[in-house]
Short mmCIF file of C-alpha atoms in Angstrom, two decimals:
data_model
loop_
_atom_site.label_atom_id
_atom_site.label_comp_id
_atom_site.label_asym_id
_atom_site.label_seq_id
_atom_site.Cartn_x
_atom_site.Cartn_y
_atom_site.Cartn_z
CA MET A 1 -0.01 -0.01 0.00
CA ALA A 2 1.38 3.38 -1.03
CA ALA A 3 0.13 5.16 2.10
CA GLU A 4 1.50 2.65 4.60
CA ALA A 5 4.56 4.76 5.52
CA GLU A 6 2.45 7.90 5.92
CA VAL A 7 -0.10 6.06 8.08
CA LEU A 8 2.71 4.69 10.25
CA ASP A 9 4.12 8.24 10.59
CA GLU A 10 0.70 9.40 11.77
CA LEU A 11 0.60 6.60 14.37
CA HIS A 12 4.08 7.57 15.66
CA SER A 13 3.03 11.24 15.80
CA LEU A 14 -0.12 10.35 17.68
CA ARG A 15 1.85 8.35 20.25
CA ALA A 16 4.20 11.31 20.71
CA ARG A 17 1.22 13.66 21.33
CA LEU A 18 -0.42 11.28 23.82
CA PRO A 19 2.17 9.97 26.30
CA ARG A 20 -0.34 7.66 28.02
CA LEU A 21 -1.06 5.92 24.74
CA THR A 22 0.48 2.45 24.76
CA GLY A 23 -0.42 1.38 21.24
CA ALA A 24 -1.98 2.42 17.95
CA LEU A 25 -3.16 0.33 15.04
CA ALA A 26 -4.76 1.18 11.70
CA ALA A 27 -6.72 -1.65 10.13
CA SER A 28 -9.07 -2.20 7.24
CA VAL A 29 -12.72 -2.74 8.10
CA ASP A 30 -12.09 -6.35 7.01
CA GLY A 31 -9.60 -6.81 9.86
CA LEU A 32 -6.28 -6.54 7.98
CA VAL A 33 -3.41 -4.59 9.56
CA LEU A 34 -2.52 -1.48 7.57
CA ALA A 35 0.06 -0.08 10.02
CA GLN A 36 0.78 -0.58 13.70
CA ASP A 37 2.79 0.86 16.56
CA ILE A 38 1.88 -1.47 19.39
CA ARG A 39 3.71 -3.82 21.73
CA GLY A 40 2.46 -6.64 23.90
CA VAL A 41 -0.54 -7.32 21.67
CA GLN A 42 -0.74 -9.37 18.48
CA PRO A 43 -1.54 -6.75 15.79
CA GLU A 44 -3.31 -9.27 13.56
CA GLY A 45 -5.54 -10.44 16.40
CA LEU A 46 -6.32 -6.88 17.47
CA ALA A 47 -7.16 -5.92 13.88
CA ALA A 48 -9.56 -8.87 13.62
CA LEU A 49 -11.19 -8.03 16.97
CA THR A 50 -11.45 -4.40 15.93
CA ALA A 51 -13.24 -5.33 12.73
CA THR A 52 -15.65 -7.49 14.69
CA ALA A 53 -16.32 -4.78 17.28
CA GLN A 54 -16.78 -2.19 14.57
CA GLY A 55 -19.27 -4.46 12.83
CA VAL A 56 -21.28 -4.81 16.04
CA ALA A 57 -21.08 -1.04 16.62
CA LEU A 58 -22.36 -0.46 13.06
CA ARG A 59 -25.35 -2.67 13.72
CA LEU A 60 -25.97 -0.99 17.05
CA THR A 61 -25.92 2.53 15.59
CA ASP A 62 -28.10 1.40 12.68
CA ALA A 63 -30.64 -0.37 14.92
CA THR A 64 -30.96 2.70 17.15
CA GLY A 65 -31.04 5.22 14.32
CA GLN A 66 -27.82 6.95 15.43
CA GLY A 67 -26.27 7.22 11.96
CA ASP A 68 -22.89 6.13 10.68
CA PHE A 69 -20.25 4.63 12.98
CA ARG A 70 -17.84 7.22 14.40
CA GLU A 71 -16.17 5.73 17.48
CA LEU A 72 -16.25 3.05 20.13
CA LEU A 73 -14.75 3.26 23.64
CA VAL A 74 -14.15 0.27 25.91
CA ARG A 75 -12.93 0.78 29.48
CA GLY A 76 -11.17 -2.07 31.24
CA ALA A 77 -9.73 -2.31 34.75
CA HIS A 78 -6.30 -1.18 33.47
CA GLY A 79 -7.14 1.24 30.69
CA TYR A 80 -9.01 1.98 27.49
CA VAL A 81 -9.39 0.65 23.97
CA ALA A 82 -10.82 3.24 21.60
CA THR A 83 -11.72 2.70 17.95
CA TYR A 84 -12.37 5.54 15.50
CA ALA A 85 -13.58 5.55 11.92
CA ALA A 86 -10.75 6.32 9.48
CA GLY A 87 -12.63 6.99 6.28
CA SER A 88 -14.98 4.42 4.87
CA SER A 89 -12.51 1.56 4.56
CA ALA A 90 -10.43 1.66 7.77
CA VAL A 91 -10.47 2.09 11.51
CA LEU A 92 -7.97 3.38 14.04
CA THR A 93 -7.66 1.51 17.34
CA LEU A 94 -5.85 3.04 20.31
CA VAL A 95 -4.82 1.37 23.56
CA ALA A 96 -4.29 3.73 26.49
CA GLU A 97 -3.43 3.63 30.19
CA GLY A 98 -6.19 4.11 32.73
CA ARG A 99 -4.80 7.54 33.67
CA VAL A 100 -5.22 8.91 30.12
CA ASN A 101 -7.22 12.11 29.66
CA VAL A 102 -10.22 10.60 27.83
CA GLY A 103 -11.22 13.94 26.30
CA ARG A 104 -7.73 14.33 24.82
CA LEU A 105 -7.80 10.69 23.69
CA HIS A 106 -10.99 11.41 21.75
CA LEU A 107 -9.68 14.68 20.34
CA GLU A 108 -6.43 13.19 19.07
CA GLY A 109 -8.04 9.90 18.02
CA ARG A 110 -10.63 11.69 15.91
CA ARG A 111 -8.00 13.89 14.29
CA SER A 112 -5.77 10.95 13.47
CA GLY A 113 -8.69 8.89 12.21
CA ASN A 114 -9.62 11.69 9.83
CA ARG A 115 -6.01 12.10 8.71
CA ILE A 116 -5.59 8.35 8.08
CA GLY A 117 -8.88 8.32 6.16
CA GLU A 118 -7.56 11.16 3.96
CA LEU A 119 -4.26 9.37 3.36
CA LEU A 120 -6.01 6.16 2.35
CA ARG A 121 -8.48 7.98 0.13
CA ALA A 122 -5.62 9.82 -1.65
CA ALA A 123 -3.68 6.56 -2.10
CA ALA A 124 -6.76 4.87 -3.57
CA HIS A 125 -7.09 7.63 -6.15
CA GLN A 126 -3.40 7.59 -7.17
CA PRO A 127 -2.93 5.80 -10.47
CA ASP A 128 -0.47 2.95 -10.44
CA ARG A 129 2.80 3.83 -12.10
CA THR A 130 5.73 1.80 -13.25
CA PRO A 131 8.98 2.00 -11.27
CA GLY A 132 11.17 4.86 -12.45
CA GLN A 133 8.23 6.79 -13.86
CA PRO A 134 7.76 10.16 -12.14
CA PRO A 135 4.51 10.67 -10.27
CA SER A 136 1.85 12.55 -12.15
CA THR A 137 1.13 16.14 -11.19
CA PRO A 138 -2.53 16.64 -10.31
CA THR A 139 -4.61 19.25 -12.09
CA ALA A 140 -6.92 21.68 -10.33
CA THR A 141 -9.67 19.07 -10.57
CA GLY A 142 -7.49 16.48 -8.83
CA GLY A 143 -6.77 14.23 -11.81
CA PRO A 144 -3.40 13.70 -13.48
CA LEU A 145 -2.27 16.09 -16.15
CA PRO A 146 -2.78 14.86 -19.71
CA VAL A 147 0.31 13.54 -21.43
CA ARG A 148 1.04 14.77 -24.91
CA THR A 149 2.59 12.33 -27.30
CA PRO A 150 3.98 13.43 -30.65
CA SER A 151 1.99 12.10 -33.55
CA ARG A 152 3.20 11.38 -37.06
CA ARG A 153 1.32 13.06 -39.83
CA ALA A 154 0.03 10.81 -42.50
CA ASP A 155 2.55 11.91 -45.14
CA PRO A 156 3.25 9.23 -47.75
CA THR A 157 6.59 10.86 -48.66
CA ARG A 158 7.96 10.59 -45.12
CA GLU A 159 8.99 7.34 -43.57
#
């Protein structure tokens, strides 16, 4: 994935902003790890559990008429697990100590979820390119600039 390094940078930045954060993981809504900065927990297992919890949360918000999924907070005896929507195809899961400022956790988690969603959306709209080919420059409408190729005139005297 083209955005994997940028998503990982966002996770590192998030952990630097929230010292009581003990782990961060970005995963697809299907439960696949996109990027992770977490220790002491199996990232693949956490991504699968996150996808399951997000699926239940989606059903819960739908059944109660509360709209699209935004976030989920679980409080345990030793801390918190918070999951935030990261665009339409991913989620951000944060693991924090019990002494974390929950308001700040939400503020930073929401910001990072939005940022990760933007990174993934931009990566999905980037055309694939062959190695060594420079990236295309986007136009004002967001698409790549057209490429002009010289054409040969149909001149029977030229070969």
